[in-house]
Coordinates of C-alpha atoms and ligand atoms in Angstrom, one line a residue:
M1 CA 10.2 -4.1 -1.2
S2 CA 8.0 -7.2 -2.4
P3 CA 8.7 -8.3 -5.8
A4 CA 6.6 -6.8 -8.9
A5 CA 3.0 -8.6 -9.2
L6 CA 2.7 -7.1 -12.5
S7 CA 4.6 -8.4 -15.6
F8 CA 4.3 -6.1 -18.6
T9 CA 4.2 -7.6 -22.0
V10 CA 6.1 -5.8 -24.7
E11 CA 4.1 -5.2 -28.1
P12 CA 7.0 -3.8 -29.9
R13 CA 5.4 -1.3 -32.9
S14 CA 6.7 -2.0 -36.2
D15 CA 6.4 2.0 -37.4
A16 CA 8.9 3.3 -34.6
L17 CA 10.3 6.5 -35.8
P18 CA 13.3 6.2 -38.2
D19 CA 16.5 6.7 -36.4
D20 CA 17.4 10.0 -38.4
L21 CA 14.0 11.5 -37.1
R22 CA 14.5 10.4 -33.5
E23 CA 18.1 12.0 -33.5
A24 CA 16.7 15.1 -34.9
A25 CA 13.8 15.0 -32.1
L26 CA 16.5 14.5 -29.4
V27 CA 18.2 18.0 -30.2
D28 CA 16.7 20.6 -28.3
P29 CA 13.6 19.1 -27.3
G30 CA 12.1 21.5 -25.3
F31 CA 9.7 20.2 -22.4
G32 CA 6.7 18.0 -22.8
K33 CA 6.4 18.2 -27.1
T34 CA 7.5 15.2 -28.2
F35 CA 7.0 11.6 -27.3
T36 CA 8.6 8.2 -27.5
D37 CA 7.1 5.1 -29.7
H38 CA 5.7 3.4 -26.7
M39 CA 3.6 3.8 -23.7
V40 CA 2.7 1.5 -20.7
L41 CA -1.0 0.4 -20.1
A42 CA -2.6 -1.3 -17.5
T43 CA -6.1 -1.5 -16.2
W44 CA -7.9 -1.9 -12.7
T45 CA -11.1 -3.0 -12.2
T46 CA -13.0 -4.0 -8.6
D47 CA -13.5 -7.5 -9.7
E48 CA -10.1 -8.2 -11.2
G49 CA -7.6 -5.8 -9.8
W50 CA -4.6 -4.7 -11.8
H51 CA -4.3 -6.6 -15.3
D52 CA -3.6 -6.4 -18.9
A53 CA -0.2 -4.7 -18.2
K54 CA 1.8 -3.9 -21.3
V55 CA 4.0 -1.5 -23.3
T56 CA 2.6 -1.0 -26.5
A57 CA 2.7 1.6 -29.4
R58 CA 1.9 5.1 -28.0
G59 CA -1.1 6.7 -29.7
P60 CA -4.7 8.1 -28.6
L61 CA -6.6 6.5 -25.6
S62 CA -10.1 5.6 -26.7
L63 CA -12.6 6.9 -24.0
D64 CA -16.2 7.1 -23.5
P65 CA -17.3 10.7 -23.3
S66 CA -18.8 9.7 -20.0
A67 CA -15.5 8.3 -18.5
A68 CA -15.7 9.9 -14.9
V69 CA -12.1 11.4 -15.2
L70 CA -13.7 13.9 -17.7
H71 CA -16.3 14.9 -15.3
Y72 CA -14.8 14.7 -11.8
G73 CA -10.9 14.6 -12.6
Q74 CA -10.4 11.6 -10.5
E75 CA -6.9 11.4 -11.7
I76 CA -3.3 11.3 -10.3
F77 CA 0.3 12.0 -11.6
E78 CA 4.0 11.8 -11.3
G79 CA 7.1 13.4 -12.9
M80 CA 10.3 11.8 -12.8
K81 CA 13.4 11.4 -15.4
A82 CA 15.9 9.1 -17.0
Y83 CA 19.3 10.1 -17.1
R84 CA 22.1 8.9 -19.4
H85 CA 25.5 8.2 -17.8
P86 CA 28.6 8.2 -19.3
D87 CA 29.1 4.5 -19.7
N88 CA 25.6 4.7 -21.7
S89 CA 23.7 2.8 -18.8
V90 CA 20.2 4.8 -17.7
W91 CA 19.3 5.6 -14.2
T92 CA 16.3 7.4 -12.5
F93 CA 16.3 9.4 -9.4
R94 CA 14.9 8.0 -6.1
P95 CA 12.0 5.8 -7.7
E96 CA 10.7 4.5 -4.7
I97 CA 9.8 8.1 -3.2
N98 CA 7.5 8.6 -6.3
A99 CA 6.0 5.4 -6.2
A100 CA 5.0 6.1 -2.4
R101 CA 3.8 9.5 -3.2
F102 CA 1.5 8.1 -6.3
A103 CA 0.3 5.5 -3.4
R104 CA -0.4 8.4 -1.2
S105 CA -2.0 10.4 -4.0
A106 CA -4.2 7.4 -5.0
R107 CA -5.5 7.0 -1.7
R108 CA -6.5 10.6 -1.5
L109 CA -8.4 10.5 -5.0
A110 CA -9.9 7.1 -4.0
L111 CA -8.0 5.5 -6.8
P112 CA -6.4 1.9 -6.5
E113 CA -2.8 1.8 -5.2
L114 CA -0.1 0.2 -7.3
S115 CA 2.6 -1.2 -5.5
V116 CA 6.3 0.4 -5.5
A117 CA 7.7 -2.5 -7.2
D118 CA 4.9 -2.5 -9.8
F119 CA 5.4 1.3 -10.4
I120 CA 9.4 0.7 -10.9
E121 CA 8.7 -2.4 -13.2
S122 CA 6.5 -0.2 -15.3
L123 CA 9.2 2.4 -15.7
R124 CA 11.7 -0.2 -16.3
A125 CA 9.6 -1.8 -19.0
L126 CA 8.9 1.3 -20.9
V127 CA 12.5 3.0 -20.8
S128 CA 14.2 -0.4 -21.9
T129 CA 11.8 -0.4 -24.9
D130 CA 12.3 2.9 -25.6
E131 CA 16.1 3.3 -24.8
K132 CA 17.1 4.9 -27.7
W133 CA 15.1 8.1 -27.0
V134 CA 17.2 8.7 -23.8
P135 CA 19.1 11.5 -24.8
S136 CA 23.1 11.5 -24.2
G137 CA 23.9 13.2 -20.7
D138 CA 26.3 15.4 -22.4
A139 CA 24.2 18.3 -22.7
E140 CA 23.5 20.7 -19.7
E141 CA 20.0 19.1 -18.7
T142 CA 18.8 16.9 -21.2
S143 CA 16.9 13.6 -20.0
L144 CA 14.0 11.2 -20.7
Y145 CA 11.1 12.9 -18.7
L146 CA 8.7 10.1 -17.6
R147 CA 5.1 10.7 -16.7
P148 CA 3.1 7.8 -15.1
F149 CA -0.5 8.6 -14.5
M150 CA -3.7 7.0 -13.5
F151 CA -7.5 7.9 -14.3
A152 CA -11.0 6.8 -13.8
S153 CA -11.9 5.4 -17.0
E154 CA -15.0 4.1 -16.2
A155 CA -18.3 5.2 -18.1
F156 CA -20.5 6.1 -15.5
L157 CA -21.9 9.6 -14.3
G158 CA -22.4 9.0 -10.6
V159 CA -20.3 10.5 -8.5
R160 CA -18.6 7.7 -6.7
P161 CA -14.7 6.2 -6.9
A162 CA -14.6 4.5 -10.5
A163 CA -14.8 0.8 -10.7
E164 CA -12.5 0.8 -14.1
V165 CA -9.3 2.8 -13.9
T166 CA -6.6 3.0 -16.4
Y167 CA -2.9 3.4 -15.6
C168 CA -0.5 4.7 -18.2
V169 CA 3.2 5.9 -18.4
I170 CA 4.2 8.3 -21.3
A171 CA 8.0 9.5 -21.8
S172 CA 9.3 12.5 -23.6
P173 CA 12.9 13.7 -24.2
A174 CA 13.3 17.1 -22.5
G175 CA 15.5 19.9 -22.1
P176 CA 15.0 22.9 -19.7
Y177 CA 11.6 23.3 -18.4
F178 CA 11.4 27.1 -18.9
A179 CA 12.0 28.4 -22.7
G180 CA 15.1 30.2 -22.9
G181 CA 17.0 28.0 -20.7
L182 CA 18.7 28.5 -17.2
K183 CA 18.0 32.3 -16.2
P184 CA 16.4 33.6 -13.3
V185 CA 12.5 33.3 -13.4
S186 CA 10.2 36.1 -12.0
I187 CA 7.1 35.2 -9.7
W188 CA 4.2 36.7 -9.4
L189 CA 2.1 36.8 -5.8
S190 CA -1.4 35.8 -6.3
A191 CA -3.7 37.9 -4.0
D192 CA -6.9 36.3 -5.6
Y193 CA -6.5 32.6 -5.6
T194 CA -5.0 30.0 -3.2
R195 CA -3.7 26.6 -4.5
A196 CA -5.0 24.4 -1.7
A197 CA -6.7 24.3 2.0
P198 CA -6.5 22.1 4.8
G199 CA -7.9 19.2 4.2
G200 CA -8.0 19.5 0.5
T201 CA -5.6 17.7 -2.1
G202 CA -2.8 19.9 -1.7
A203 CA -0.1 17.2 -0.8
A204 CA -1.5 15.1 -3.3
K205 CA 0.1 15.3 -7.0
C206 CA -3.6 15.4 -9.0
G207 CA -4.4 17.0 -11.9
G208 CA -7.0 19.3 -10.2
N209 CA -4.2 21.2 -8.6
Y210 CA -2.7 22.0 -11.4
A211 CA -6.1 23.1 -13.3
A212 CA -6.8 25.1 -10.4
S213 CA -3.4 27.1 -10.5
L214 CA -4.2 28.2 -14.0
A215 CA -6.2 31.3 -13.6
A216 CA -3.4 32.5 -11.4
Q217 CA -0.5 31.6 -13.6
V218 CA -2.6 33.5 -16.6
Q219 CA -2.5 36.5 -13.9
A220 CA 1.3 36.1 -13.6
R221 CA 1.8 36.3 -17.5
A222 CA -0.4 39.1 -17.8
N223 CA 1.6 40.9 -15.3
G224 CA 4.9 40.2 -17.1
C225 CA 6.0 37.2 -14.7
D226 CA 6.8 33.4 -15.5
Q227 CA 5.3 31.9 -12.5
V228 CA 2.9 32.3 -9.5
A229 CA 3.5 32.1 -6.0
F230 CA 0.7 31.0 -3.4
L231 CA 0.1 31.8 -0.1
D232 CA -1.9 29.6 2.4
A233 CA -5.7 29.7 2.5
V234 CA -6.3 30.4 6.0
E235 CA -4.2 33.7 6.8
H236 CA -3.1 34.6 3.4
R237 CA 0.4 35.0 4.9
W238 CA 2.6 31.9 4.6
V239 CA 4.4 31.3 1.7
E240 CA 3.5 27.9 0.3
E241 CA 4.6 27.0 -3.4
L242 CA 4.6 27.7 -7.0
G243 CA 2.2 26.4 -9.5
G244 CA 4.3 23.5 -9.9
M245 CA 7.6 23.8 -8.0
N246 CA 9.0 24.1 -4.1
L247 CA 10.7 27.0 -3.3
F248 CA 13.9 27.6 -0.9
F249 CA 15.4 30.8 0.5
V250 CA 19.0 31.7 0.9
H251 CA 20.0 33.9 3.8
G252 CA 23.2 36.0 4.0
D253 CA 24.6 33.6 6.7
G254 CA 24.3 30.7 4.2
T255 CA 21.1 29.4 6.3
V256 CA 18.8 27.6 3.5
V257 CA 15.3 28.0 4.4
T258 CA 12.2 26.0 2.8
P259 CA 8.5 26.3 3.8
E260 CA 7.7 23.4 6.1
L261 CA 5.2 20.4 5.0
T262 CA 1.8 21.1 6.1
G263 CA -0.6 19.0 4.3
T264 CA -1.1 21.6 1.8
I265 CA 2.1 21.7 0.1
L266 CA 3.5 19.3 -2.5
E267 CA 6.1 16.5 -0.8
G268 CA 8.7 17.5 -3.7
V269 CA 11.2 14.8 -4.1
T270 CA 13.8 17.2 -5.3
R271 CA 12.8 19.5 -2.2
A272 CA 13.5 16.3 0.1
S273 CA 16.7 15.5 -1.8
I274 CA 18.0 19.3 -1.7
I275 CA 17.5 19.5 2.1
E276 CA 20.0 16.4 2.6
L277 CA 22.5 17.6 0.0
A278 CA 22.7 21.4 1.1
A279 CA 23.3 20.0 4.7
D280 CA 26.3 17.8 3.0
L281 CA 27.5 21.1 1.6
G282 CA 27.8 22.6 5.2
L283 CA 24.6 24.7 5.0
K284 CA 22.1 25.1 7.6
V285 CA 18.8 23.9 6.6
E286 CA 15.5 25.1 8.2
E287 CA 12.0 23.8 7.2
R288 CA 9.7 26.3 8.9
R289 CA 7.0 28.6 8.1
I290 CA 8.0 31.8 5.8
S291 CA 5.6 34.8 5.7
I292 CA 5.5 37.0 2.8
D293 CA 6.7 39.9 5.0
E294 CA 10.0 37.8 5.4
W295 CA 10.4 37.2 1.8
R296 CA 9.6 40.9 0.8
D297 CA 11.7 42.7 3.7
G298 CA 14.3 40.0 3.5
A299 CA 15.1 40.5 -0.4
A300 CA 14.6 44.3 0.0
S301 CA 17.4 44.6 2.8
G302 CA 19.7 41.9 1.4
E303 CA 19.3 39.5 4.3
I304 CA 17.7 37.0 1.8
T305 CA 20.6 36.7 -0.7
E306 CA 19.1 33.9 -3.3
V307 CA 15.6 32.4 -3.9
F308 CA 15.1 29.5 -5.9
A309 CA 12.6 27.1 -7.1
C310 CA 13.0 23.1 -7.5
G311 CA 11.0 20.2 -8.9
T312 CA 11.9 17.5 -11.1
A313 CA 11.1 19.2 -14.3
A314 CA 12.8 22.4 -13.5
V315 CA 15.6 20.9 -11.4
V316 CA 17.0 24.2 -9.6
T317 CA 15.9 27.3 -11.2
P318 CA 17.0 30.9 -9.7
V319 CA 14.2 33.4 -9.1
G320 CA 15.2 36.9 -10.0
R321 CA 12.2 38.9 -9.1
L322 CA 9.0 39.0 -6.7
A323 CA 6.1 41.2 -7.9
W324 CA 2.6 41.9 -6.7
Q325 CA 0.0 44.2 -7.2
G326 CA 1.6 47.6 -6.9
G327 CA 5.4 46.6 -6.0
E328 CA 8.2 44.6 -6.7
V329 CA 11.5 43.6 -5.3
M330 CA 14.7 42.2 -6.9
I331 CA 16.2 39.3 -5.0
G332 CA 20.3 39.1 -4.6
D333 CA 22.7 40.2 -7.2
H334 CA 22.1 38.5 -10.5
D335 CA 25.0 40.0 -12.4
N336 CA 27.1 37.1 -11.7
D337 CA 27.4 33.8 -13.3
G338 CA 24.5 34.1 -15.9
G339 CA 21.9 35.0 -12.8
V340 CA 22.5 31.8 -10.8
G341 CA 23.7 32.8 -7.3
P342 CA 26.7 30.7 -5.6
V343 CA 24.6 28.7 -3.2
T344 CA 21.8 28.1 -5.8
G345 CA 24.8 27.1 -8.4
S346 CA 26.3 24.6 -5.9
I347 CA 23.1 23.0 -5.0
R348 CA 22.3 22.6 -8.4
H349 CA 25.5 21.1 -9.8
T350 CA 25.7 18.7 -6.6
L351 CA 22.1 17.2 -7.8
L352 CA 22.8 17.1 -11.2
D353 CA 26.2 15.5 -11.0
L354 CA 24.4 12.8 -8.9
Q355 CA 21.7 12.2 -11.1
Y356 CA 24.0 12.0 -14.4
G357 CA 26.4 9.8 -12.6
R358 CA 29.2 12.1 -12.3
T359 CA 29.7 11.8 -8.5
A360 CA 29.5 8.8 -6.6
D361 CA 25.7 7.8 -5.4
T362 CA 26.6 7.4 -1.6
R363 CA 23.0 7.1 -0.7
G364 CA 21.6 4.6 -3.1
W365 CA 19.2 7.1 -4.6
L366 CA 19.9 5.9 -8.2
T367 CA 18.1 2.8 -9.6
R368 CA 19.3 1.4 -12.9
L369 CA 16.4 1.1 -15.5
V370 CA 18.9 -0.1 -18.8
Ligands
COI1 C1 7.6 17.9 -12.2 O1 8.6 18.8 -11.8 O2 7.9 16.9 -12.8 C2 6.3 18.6 -12.0 O3 5.4 17.7 -11.9 C3 6.0 19.9 -12.5 C4 5.1 20.1 -13.7 C5 5.8 19.8 -15.1 C6 3.6 19.5 -13.3

């Protein structure tokens, strides 16, 4: 990795949240509701490239109403976490993979690339400034969620790649993504909508993919489900992913199957990590196409014993029920262990133990931030 080219100037704010209020905010933080004192900002222009990189007081951004992102959605983001280890050090998980995906997303959205080193340096600069906001690693699943993003800030209504772009990182203390903590979620199968089509932006982490998933998510909620699952846009037959998470299926013989990457599925860092960790646990892992009939029939017959969703925010979350217009099927036996099946549970704990420094990092997946 070439060294960071950008140096992030730190402008500490004098009105940071008092210790007692910050401590209170770290108790049961939920997801995405509270934010630290600072943020990273950097600007890119066609003339100057990346410049003005800094850590500064978090606050509203000033945008011209004609800023291209507000009209054409030229925006990308990442989701990562900082974990506090038992010795008080703070680490993040496979940041170079997020950085590489951020660069791929940038290329797809015609945004400028940020180098892997600059991306990681920006995280280090923010987390070391706001280190006190990293929750203790004692609770089941608390961390500091990091949200790097980049958007077209040029004031111009013509449709072309923006000549001025803003990079920003904000940080948010986080507990479990789903309110109510770790329990099986229910999934609504979308018949009306698809998330991504071949040649589109499905593999990029851009805001537009998430905006496009929301009408289907509304249908899921209206039908009593927590999340929506999308099928492929061509045959409406192959299982792709949820609104913001990848899927895994556990078979009775211990085989773990996840939809293969097709260019329309997000290449999840958690997904890729689970594929390796599951193999280490002695499980057979397959990346292949999974039809919706295989899911429905397999869950009904008991051939599919567990299904789980995964992502940085949701970690590993069991799926308890699949519903669609006119039917539903329960998955596995969710009376045990609070609804977490044994394979889901062991993959989840293997991942969390590694991220929180409770087991040795034999692959070099962790990067120290503070
Ligand atoms: C993540 O897992 O970090 C995600 O990006 C999912 C969602 C919160 C957008």
